[in-house]
């Protein structure tokens, strides 16, 4: 009777032939992918550094520090999808860097840093597609998409969110019958005055909810419909919840008889309220989860993929990185023409009631306060980013009091800085007329910077400063002084600024 021997004990002449494993090409592909990522990091260092500064300094985007670890975890949980998939470089995918580079250049000319950062992140999937192939990119689509949360995006929605919150509080107070008066973002009740500041707009709740909602949708659901439903709730619910939170603070202040007592620690209470809302959303979604084991499919015969050529891998990585570098090179040459510093000059102010000219100085003295105006003229080749940076320099924080002064000649955006105690009003002018800081002004100045127009941006600021920097005091009085000056002299100031912003002879 014969017995079977283990394979490792078969005589040499009966041993089964062993097919050597084909080289996968992964070590070289990953090395070249890393080199490409390093090249992108050097090319777009400014975008990365700007994002890190925002993560560090803004509580709204502190969660961005978690995005990379979460994306890495998503990739690790999907590692089995790469089984049997060797890198398949395709230089044709590198051509996608050209339209993305044009989008980056457009954002650079418009002075929109978030747009530049979004396009840089969009280059990462292009690099993966080019070097590793579309099958690998499809397997890693979720972690690649989650990387877009690295961009501190959405600050432009803050004024809209403030308006929505103020409107919800207004409607809610009508329902509960509390008498009140609303002036833009300022709500006055018998208990005191409430301000819907930038910190109360709910942006930090909204951004965090969207990032968490995307993770929840990717982990717990598979069908596109349910994932879209989760993302829709992640947008709508935080906005509605923030309005209820603000309404609750105002109503509590009315019952306590003190706006200050109700507003104390309202940010902390807001996070607690937000955490409860998110927990309820998680619990509501659990009955519909789709994260169970997938039904086993018949195993397909393993396919023999050809090993990638080292030359093809290297050429693809170089082409992808080189095409991505085209837009920064063009921007560098354009920026050299607009590298001049803006020109600053004092604007003379006439005396108004309560304010007299300061001897030998281009300012007014209003009791202990000083009132001065300045015009900043930017080069015609500059982008709107310089204007936005100057405006940001004059801003305090997300607790500032904001209001608009509609004076003859222009509308002035004003802020009362809680940290320094200053009241600052500013207006911008372009191509001979007053303008805002929205997309239209950015497009017009982008055209000017390319030589298509001959206008230039001008910003005029009027600042009422206390004798020593400190907490904001006498805010209504400061506002009244600034409004009086602008109503009396705003038209003349706007006329001179518009002339400076007109076509350069």
Coordinates of C-alpha atoms in Angstrom, one line a residue:
X1 CA 0.0 0.0 0.0
X2 CA 1.4 3.3 -1.0
X3 CA 1.4 6.4 1.1
X4 CA 1.6 10.0 0.1
X5 CA 4.6 12.0 0.9
X6 CA 4.6 15.7 1.7
X7 CA 5.6 17.9 -1.1
X8 CA 8.8 18.9 0.6
X9 CA 9.8 15.2 0.9
X10 CA 9.2 14.3 -2.8
X11 CA 12.3 13.0 -4.6
X12 CA 13.9 15.6 -6.8
X13 CA 12.7 14.0 -9.9
X14 CA 9.1 14.1 -8.7
X15 CA 9.1 17.7 -7.2
X16 CA 6.5 20.0 -8.7
X17 CA 7.9 23.0 -10.6
X18 CA 7.5 26.3 -8.8
X19 CA 6.8 29.4 -10.9
X20 CA 8.9 32.3 -9.6
X21 CA 6.8 35.3 -8.6
X22 CA 6.9 38.1 -11.1
X23 CA 8.5 41.3 -9.8
X24 CA 5.7 43.6 -8.8
X25 CA 7.4 46.9 -9.3
X26 CA 6.0 48.4 -6.1
X27 CA 9.2 49.4 -4.4
X28 CA 10.3 51.6 -7.4
X29 CA 6.8 52.9 -7.9
X30 CA 6.4 54.0 -4.3
X31 CA 9.9 55.6 -4.4
X32 CA 9.0 57.6 -7.5
X33 CA 5.6 58.5 -6.0
X34 CA 7.3 59.8 -2.9
X35 CA 9.7 61.8 -5.1
X36 CA 6.8 63.2 -7.0
X37 CA 5.1 64.2 -3.7
X38 CA 8.3 65.8 -2.5
X39 CA 8.5 67.8 -5.8
X40 CA 4.9 69.0 -5.4
X41 CA 5.7 70.0 -1.8
X42 CA 8.6 72.1 -3.0
X43 CA 6.6 73.7 -5.8
X44 CA 3.6 74.5 -3.7
X45 CA 5.3 75.1 -0.3
X46 CA 3.5 78.4 0.1
X47 CA 0.1 76.8 -0.1
X48 CA 1.0 74.1 2.4
X49 CA 2.5 76.6 4.9
X50 CA -0.5 78.8 4.6
X51 CA -2.8 75.9 5.4
X52 CA -0.7 74.8 8.5
X53 CA -0.9 78.4 9.8
X54 CA -4.6 78.3 9.6
X55 CA -4.8 74.9 11.3
X56 CA -2.7 76.2 14.1
X57 CA -4.3 79.6 14.6
X58 CA -8.0 79.0 13.9
X59 CA -10.2 76.9 16.1
X60 CA -12.5 76.4 13.1
X61 CA -9.8 74.3 11.4
X62 CA -8.0 72.6 14.3
X63 CA -9.5 69.3 13.1
X64 CA -7.4 69.4 9.9
X65 CA -4.5 68.0 11.9
X66 CA -6.5 64.7 12.0
X67 CA -7.2 64.5 8.3
X68 CA -3.9 62.8 7.3
X69 CA -4.1 60.1 10.0
X70 CA -7.7 59.5 9.1
X71 CA -6.8 59.2 5.4
X72 CA -4.0 56.9 6.2
X73 CA -6.3 54.7 8.3
X74 CA -8.9 54.6 5.4
X75 CA -6.1 53.5 3.1
X76 CA -4.9 50.8 5.5
X77 CA -8.5 49.4 5.8
X78 CA -8.6 49.1 2.0
X79 CA -5.2 47.5 1.6
X80 CA -6.7 44.2 0.6
X81 CA -8.0 45.8 -2.6
X82 CA -4.5 46.2 -3.8
X83 CA -3.9 42.4 -3.7
X84 CA -2.6 41.3 -7.1
X85 CA -2.5 44.8 -8.5
X86 CA 0.9 46.0 -9.7
X87 CA 1.6 49.6 -10.6
X88 CA 0.5 50.4 -14.1
X89 CA 2.0 53.8 -15.0
X90 CA 0.2 55.8 -17.7
X91 CA 1.7 59.2 -18.8
X92 CA -1.6 60.1 -20.4
X93 CA -3.1 60.7 -17.0
X94 CA -0.4 63.3 -16.4
X95 CA -2.1 65.6 -18.9
X96 CA -4.8 66.1 -16.3
X97 CA -2.3 68.3 -14.5
X98 CA -2.7 70.9 -17.2
X99 CA -6.3 72.0 -16.6
X100 CA -5.7 71.7 -12.9
X101 CA -2.6 74.0 -13.3
X102 CA -4.8 76.5 -15.2
X103 CA -7.3 76.4 -12.3
X104 CA -4.4 77.0 -9.9
X105 CA -3.2 80.0 -12.0
X106 CA -6.7 81.4 -12.1
X107 CA -7.0 81.1 -8.3
X108 CA -3.6 82.7 -8.0
X109 CA -4.6 85.7 -10.1
X110 CA -7.9 86.0 -8.3
X111 CA -6.0 86.0 -5.0
X112 CA -7.9 83.0 -3.5
X113 CA -5.6 80.9 -1.4
X114 CA -8.2 78.3 -0.7
X115 CA -8.6 77.8 -4.5
X116 CA -4.9 77.3 -4.9
X117 CA -4.8 74.8 -2.1
X118 CA -7.7 72.8 -3.5
X119 CA -6.0 72.5 -6.9
X120 CA -2.8 71.4 -5.2
X121 CA -4.7 68.6 -3.4
X122 CA -6.3 67.7 -6.8
X123 CA -2.9 67.1 -8.2
X124 CA -2.3 64.2 -5.7
X125 CA -4.8 61.9 -7.3
X126 CA -3.4 62.8 -10.7
X127 CA 0.1 61.8 -9.5
X128 CA -1.3 58.5 -8.2
X129 CA -3.2 57.9 -11.4
X130 CA -0.1 58.6 -13.5
X131 CA 2.4 56.5 -11.5
X132 CA 0.3 53.7 -10.1
X133 CA -2.5 53.4 -12.6
X134 CA -6.3 53.8 -12.5
X135 CA -7.0 50.5 -10.8
X136 CA -4.9 51.5 -7.8
X137 CA -6.4 55.0 -7.7
X138 CA -9.9 53.6 -7.8
X139 CA -9.1 51.2 -4.9
X140 CA -7.8 54.2 -2.9
X141 CA -10.4 56.7 -4.0
X142 CA -11.9 57.2 -0.5
X143 CA -8.6 58.2 1.3
X144 CA -7.6 60.3 -1.7
X145 CA -10.9 62.2 -1.7
X146 CA -10.7 62.7 2.1
X147 CA -7.5 64.6 1.6
X148 CA -9.5 67.6 0.4
X149 CA -10.4 68.2 4.0
X150 CA -6.8 69.4 4.5
X151 CA -7.8 72.6 2.8
X152 CA -9.1 75.2 5.4
X153 CA -12.1 76.0 3.1
X154 CA -15.4 77.8 3.7
X155 CA -14.5 81.0 5.5
X156 CA -16.2 83.0 2.8
X157 CA -19.6 81.6 4.0
X158 CA -19.2 83.3 7.4
X159 CA -21.2 86.4 6.6
X160 CA -24.0 84.3 5.1
X161 CA -24.0 82.0 8.2
X162 CA -24.1 85.1 10.5
X163 CA -27.1 86.4 8.5
X164 CA -28.9 83.1 8.7
X165 CA -28.3 82.8 12.5
X166 CA -29.5 86.4 13.1
X167 CA -32.6 85.8 11.0
X168 CA -33.4 82.5 12.9
X169 CA -33.0 84.4 16.3
X170 CA -35.3 87.1 15.0
X171 CA -38.0 84.7 13.9
X172 CA -37.6 82.7 17.2
X173 CA -38.0 85.7 19.4
X174 CA -41.1 86.6 17.5
X175 CA -42.5 83.2 18.2
X176 CA -41.7 83.2 21.9
X177 CA -42.9 86.9 22.2
X178 CA -39.7 88.5 23.5
X179 CA -39.5 92.2 22.3
X180 CA -36.4 92.9 20.4
X181 CA -34.8 95.1 17.7
X182 CA -32.4 93.7 15.1
X183 CA -29.7 95.9 13.4
X184 CA -27.9 93.7 10.9
X185 CA -26.0 91.3 13.3
X186 CA -26.8 93.2 16.6
X187 CA -29.9 92.0 18.5
X188 CA -31.2 94.3 21.3
X189 CA -33.6 92.9 24.0
X190 CA -34.7 94.3 27.4
X191 CA -32.0 92.0 28.9
X192 CA -29.2 93.6 26.9
X193 CA -27.4 93.5 23.5
X194 CA -26.4 90.4 21.7
X195 CA -24.0 90.2 18.8
X196 CA -23.9 87.5 16.2
X197 CA -20.1 87.6 15.8
X198 CA -18.1 85.5 13.4
X199 CA -17.5 83.0 16.2
X200 CA -21.2 82.6 16.5
X201 CA -21.9 82.0 12.8
X202 CA -21.5 78.2 13.3
X203 CA -18.8 77.7 10.7
X204 CA -16.6 75.6 13.0
X205 CA -19.6 73.4 13.8
X206 CA -20.4 73.1 10.1
X207 CA -16.9 72.3 8.9
X208 CA -16.4 69.7 11.6
X209 CA -19.7 68.1 10.9
X210 CA -19.0 67.8 7.1
X211 CA -15.6 66.2 7.8
X212 CA -17.1 63.8 10.3
X213 CA -20.1 63.1 8.1
X214 CA -17.8 62.2 5.2
X215 CA -15.9 59.7 7.4
X216 CA -19.2 58.3 8.8
X217 CA -20.6 57.9 5.3
X218 CA -17.4 56.2 4.0
X219 CA -17.2 53.8 6.9
X220 CA -20.8 52.9 7.6
X221 CA -22.5 53.0 4.2
X222 CA -21.8 51.7 0.7
X223 CA -24.7 52.9 -1.5
X224 CA -24.2 56.4 -3.1
X225 CA -27.8 57.4 -2.1
X226 CA -27.2 56.9 1.6
X227 CA -23.8 58.5 1.6
X228 CA -25.3 61.6 -0.1
X229 CA -28.1 61.7 2.5
X230 CA -25.5 61.6 5.3
X231 CA -23.6 64.5 3.6
X232 CA -26.8 66.5 3.2
X233 CA -27.7 66.1 6.8
X234 CA -24.1 67.1 7.8
X235 CA -24.7 70.4 6.1
X236 CA -28.3 71.2 7.0
X237 CA -28.4 70.0 10.6
X238 CA -25.4 72.1 12.0
X239 CA -26.8 75.3 10.4
X240 CA -30.2 74.7 12.0
X241 CA -28.8 73.6 15.3
X242 CA -26.5 76.7 15.5
X243 CA -29.6 78.9 15.0
X244 CA -31.3 77.1 17.8
X245 CA -28.2 77.5 20.0
X246 CA -28.1 81.2 19.4
X247 CA -31.8 81.6 20.1
X248 CA -31.4 79.6 23.3
X249 CA -28.7 82.0 24.5
X250 CA -30.9 85.1 23.8
X251 CA -33.9 83.6 25.5
X252 CA -31.9 82.5 28.5
X253 CA -30.5 86.0 28.8
X254 CA -34.0 87.4 28.8
X255 CA -35.1 85.1 31.6
X256 CA -31.9 85.8 33.6
X257 CA -32.2 89.5 32.9
X258 CA -28.6 89.8 31.8
X259 CA -27.1 89.3 28.3
X260 CA -23.6 89.0 29.7
X261 CA -24.6 86.1 32.0
X262 CA -26.2 84.2 29.2
X263 CA -23.3 84.8 26.8
X264 CA -20.6 83.6 29.2
X265 CA -19.0 80.4 28.0
X266 CA -21.5 80.2 25.1
X267 CA -18.8 78.7 22.9
X268 CA -18.2 75.9 25.3
X269 CA -22.0 75.3 25.7
X270 CA -22.2 75.4 21.9
X271 CA -19.7 72.5 21.5
X272 CA -21.6 70.5 24.1
X273 CA -24.8 71.1 22.2
X274 CA -23.1 70.3 18.9
X275 CA -21.7 67.0 20.3
X276 CA -25.2 66.0 21.4
X277 CA -26.7 66.8 18.0
X278 CA -23.9 64.8 16.2
X279 CA -24.5 61.8 18.6
X280 CA -28.2 61.8 17.8
X281 CA -27.4 61.9 14.1
X282 CA -25.0 58.9 14.5
X283 CA -27.7 57.0 16.4
X284 CA -30.3 57.8 13.8
X285 CA -28.0 56.4 11.0
X286 CA -27.1 53.2 12.7
X287 CA -30.3 51.3 11.7
X288 CA -29.4 51.9 8.0
X289 CA -25.7 51.0 8.3
X290 CA -24.1 48.9 5.5
X291 CA -20.8 48.1 7.1
X292 CA -21.5 44.4 7.4
X293 CA -19.4 41.7 5.7
X294 CA -19.8 41.5 2.0
X295 CA -21.2 38.3 0.5
X296 CA -18.4 36.2 -0.8
X297 CA -18.0 36.2 -4.6
X298 CA -16.7 33.3 -6.6
X299 CA -12.9 33.7 -6.7
X300 CA -11.7 34.8 -10.1
X301 CA -8.6 33.2 -11.6
X302 CA -5.6 35.3 -10.7
X303 CA -4.5 37.4 -13.6
X304 CA -0.9 37.7 -14.5
X305 CA -0.1 41.4 -14.8
X306 CA 3.0 42.4 -16.6
X307 CA 5.7 44.1 -14.4
X308 CA 5.9 47.8 -15.0
X309 CA 9.0 49.1 -16.8
X310 CA 11.3 51.1 -14.6
X311 CA 11.8 53.6 -17.4
X312 CA 8.0 54.0 -17.8
X313 CA 7.6 54.6 -14.1
X314 CA 10.4 57.2 -14.0
X315 CA 9.2 59.0 -17.2
X316 CA 5.6 59.2 -15.9
X317 CA 6.6 60.6 -12.5
X318 CA 8.8 63.2 -14.2
X319 CA 6.1 64.2 -16.7
X320 CA 3.4 64.5 -14.1
X321 CA 5.5 66.7 -11.8
X322 CA 6.8 68.8 -14.7
X323 CA 3.4 69.6 -16.0
X324 CA 2.3 70.5 -12.5
X325 CA 5.2 73.0 -12.3
X326 CA 4.1 74.9 -15.4
X327 CA 1.5 77.1 -13.6
X328 CA 3.9 78.2 -10.7
X329 CA 6.5 79.2 -13.3
X330 CA 4.1 81.4 -15.2
X331 CA 2.8 82.9 -11.9
X332 CA 6.4 83.7 -10.8
X333 CA 7.1 85.7 -14.0
X334 CA 3.8 87.6 -13.6
X335 CA 4.5 88.4 -9.9
X336 CA 7.8 89.9 -10.7
X337 CA 6.0 92.7 -12.5
X338 CA 3.8 93.5 -9.5
X339 CA 6.4 93.1 -6.8
X340 CA 6.4 96.8 -5.9
X341 CA 5.1 97.7 -2.4
X342 CA 1.9 99.6 -2.1
X343 CA 2.0 103.3 -1.7
X344 CA 0.6 104.8 1.6
X345 CA -0.5 108.3 2.2
X346 CA -2.4 110.1 4.9
X347 CA -5.9 111.5 4.0
X348 CA -6.7 114.8 5.5
X349 CA -9.9 115.0 7.6
X350 CA -11.9 118.1 8.4
X351 CA -13.0 118.8 11.9
X352 CA -16.4 117.5 13.0
X353 CA -18.4 118.0 16.2
X354 CA -16.3 116.6 19.1
X355 CA -13.2 116.2 17.0
X356 CA -10.5 118.9 16.3
X357 CA -7.4 118.8 14.1
X358 CA -4.2 117.7 16.0
X359 CA -1.5 120.4 15.7
X360 CA 1.2 119.3 13.3
X361 CA -0.4 115.9 12.6
X362 CA -2.7 114.6 9.9
X363 CA -5.3 113.4 12.3
X364 CA -8.2 114.5 14.5
X365 CA -8.3 114.4 18.3
X366 CA -11.7 113.3 19.7
X367 CA -11.2 113.7 23.4
X368 CA -8.7 111.0 24.4
X369 CA -9.1 109.2 21.0
X370 CA -7.3 109.9 17.7
X371 CA -9.0 109.6 14.3
X372 CA -6.8 109.1 11.2
X373 CA -7.4 108.1 7.6
X374 CA -5.0 106.4 5.2
X375 CA -5.1 105.6 1.5
X376 CA -3.2 102.5 0.3
X377 CA -2.6 102.4 -3.5
X378 CA -1.6 98.9 -4.8
X379 CA 0.3 98.3 -8.1
X380 CA -1.8 97.7 -11.1
X381 CA -0.1 94.3 -11.6
X382 CA -0.8 93.1 -8.0
X383 CA -3.5 90.5 -7.4
X384 CA -6.4 91.0 -5.0
X385 CA -4.5 88.8 -2.5
X386 CA -2.5 91.8 -1.4
X387 CA -5.7 93.8 -0.8
X388 CA -7.2 90.9 1.2
X389 CA -4.0 90.6 3.3
X390 CA -4.2 94.4 4.1
X391 CA -7.8 94.0 5.1
X392 CA -6.9 91.0 7.3
X393 CA -4.1 93.0 9.0
X394 CA -6.7 95.5 10.2
X395 CA -9.1 92.8 11.5
X396 CA -9.0 91.7 15.1
X397 CA -10.7 88.3 15.6
X398 CA -13.9 86.4 15.3
X399 CA -15.4 88.3 18.3
X400 CA -15.2 91.7 16.6
X401 CA -18.4 93.8 16.3
X402 CA -19.1 94.4 12.6
X403 CA -21.4 96.9 10.9
X404 CA -21.8 98.8 7.6
X405 CA -21.8 102.6 7.2
X406 CA -23.7 103.6 4.0
X407 CA -22.1 107.0 3.4
X408 CA -22.4 109.1 0.3
X409 CA -20.0 107.8 -2.3
X410 CA -19.3 104.3 -0.9
X411 CA -20.4 101.7 1.6
X412 CA -17.8 101.3 4.4
X413 CA -17.3 98.0 6.2
X414 CA -16.5 98.6 9.8
X415 CA -15.2 96.5 12.7
X416 CA -14.8 97.3 16.4
X417 CA -11.8 95.3 17.6
X418 CA -12.3 93.8 21.0
X419 CA -8.6 93.2 21.5
X420 CA -7.2 96.6 20.8
X421 CA -10.3 98.8 21.4
X422 CA -10.1 100.4 17.9
X423 CA -12.9 101.1 15.5
X424 CA -11.8 100.7 11.9
X425 CA -13.8 101.4 8.7
X426 CA -12.5 100.5 5.3
X427 CA -13.7 100.9 1.7
X428 CA -12.1 99.6 -1.5
X429 CA -12.0 101.2 -5.0
X430 CA -11.1 99.8 -8.4
X431 CA -11.2 101.1 -12.0
X432 CA -12.6 104.4 -10.8
X433 CA -15.4 103.3 -8.7
X434 CA -16.1 101.7 -5.3
X435 CA -16.1 98.0 -5.1
X436 CA -16.5 95.1 -2.7
X437 CA -14.1 92.3 -2.1
X438 CA -16.1 89.6 -3.9
X439 CA -15.5 87.6 -7.0
X440 CA -16.3 90.5 -9.4
X441 CA -13.6 92.7 -8.0
X442 CA -11.1 89.9 -8.0
X443 CA -11.8 89.1 -11.6
X444 CA -11.5 92.7 -12.7
X445 CA -8.1 93.1 -10.9
X446 CA -6.9 89.7 -12.3
X447 CA -7.6 91.2 -15.7
X448 CA -5.7 94.3 -14.7
X449 CA -2.8 92.3 -13.5
X450 CA -2.5 90.5 -16.9
X451 CA -2.4 93.9 -18.7
X452 CA -6.0 93.8 -19.9
X453 CA -7.0 96.9 -17.8
X454 CA -5.2 99.9 -16.5
X455 CA -6.9 100.4 -13.1
X456 CA -5.5 99.6 -9.7
X457 CA -6.9 98.7 -6.3
X458 CA -7.1 101.5 -3.7
X459 CA -8.1 100.9 0.0
X460 CA -9.0 103.7 2.3
X461 CA -9.2 103.1 6.1
X462 CA -10.4 105.4 8.9
X463 CA -9.3 104.3 12.4
X464 CA -10.5 105.6 15.7
X465 CA -7.9 104.6 18.3
X466 CA -7.9 104.8 22.1
X467 CA -5.0 106.4 24.0
X468 CA -3.7 102.9 24.9
X469 CA -4.6 99.6 23.4
X470 CA -7.0 97.6 25.5
X471 CA -10.4 96.1 25.6
X472 CA -13.1 97.8 23.6
X473 CA -14.9 100.5 25.5
X474 CA -17.7 103.0 24.7
X475 CA -18.5 101.1 21.5
X476 CA -21.7 103.0 20.7
X477 CA -19.8 106.3 21.1
X478 CA -17.0 105.2 18.8
X479 CA -19.4 104.0 16.2
X480 CA -21.2 107.3 16.3
X481 CA -18.0 109.3 15.8
X482 CA -16.9 107.2 12.8
X483 CA -20.4 107.4 11.2
X484 CA -20.5 111.2 11.7
X485 CA -17.1 111.6 9.9
X486 CA -18.1 109.4 7.0
X487 CA -21.5 111.0 6.5
X488 CA -19.9 114.4 6.4
X489 CA -16.8 113.7 4.4
X490 CA -17.3 110.2 2.9
X491 CA -18.3 111.6 -0.5
X492 CA -15.1 113.7 -0.9
X493 CA -12.9 110.8 0.3
X494 CA -14.6 108.4 -2.0
X495 CA -14.1 110.8 -5.0
X496 CA -10.4 111.1 -4.4
X497 CA -9.9 107.4 -3.9
X498 CA -11.9 106.5 -7.0
X499 CA -9.7 108.9 -9.0
X500 CA -6.6 107.2 -7.7
X501 CA -8.0 103.8 -8.7
X502 CA -8.8 104.9 -12.3
X503 CA -6.8 104.2 -15.4
X504 CA -3.1 104.7 -14.9
X505 CA -1.7 107.2 -17.4

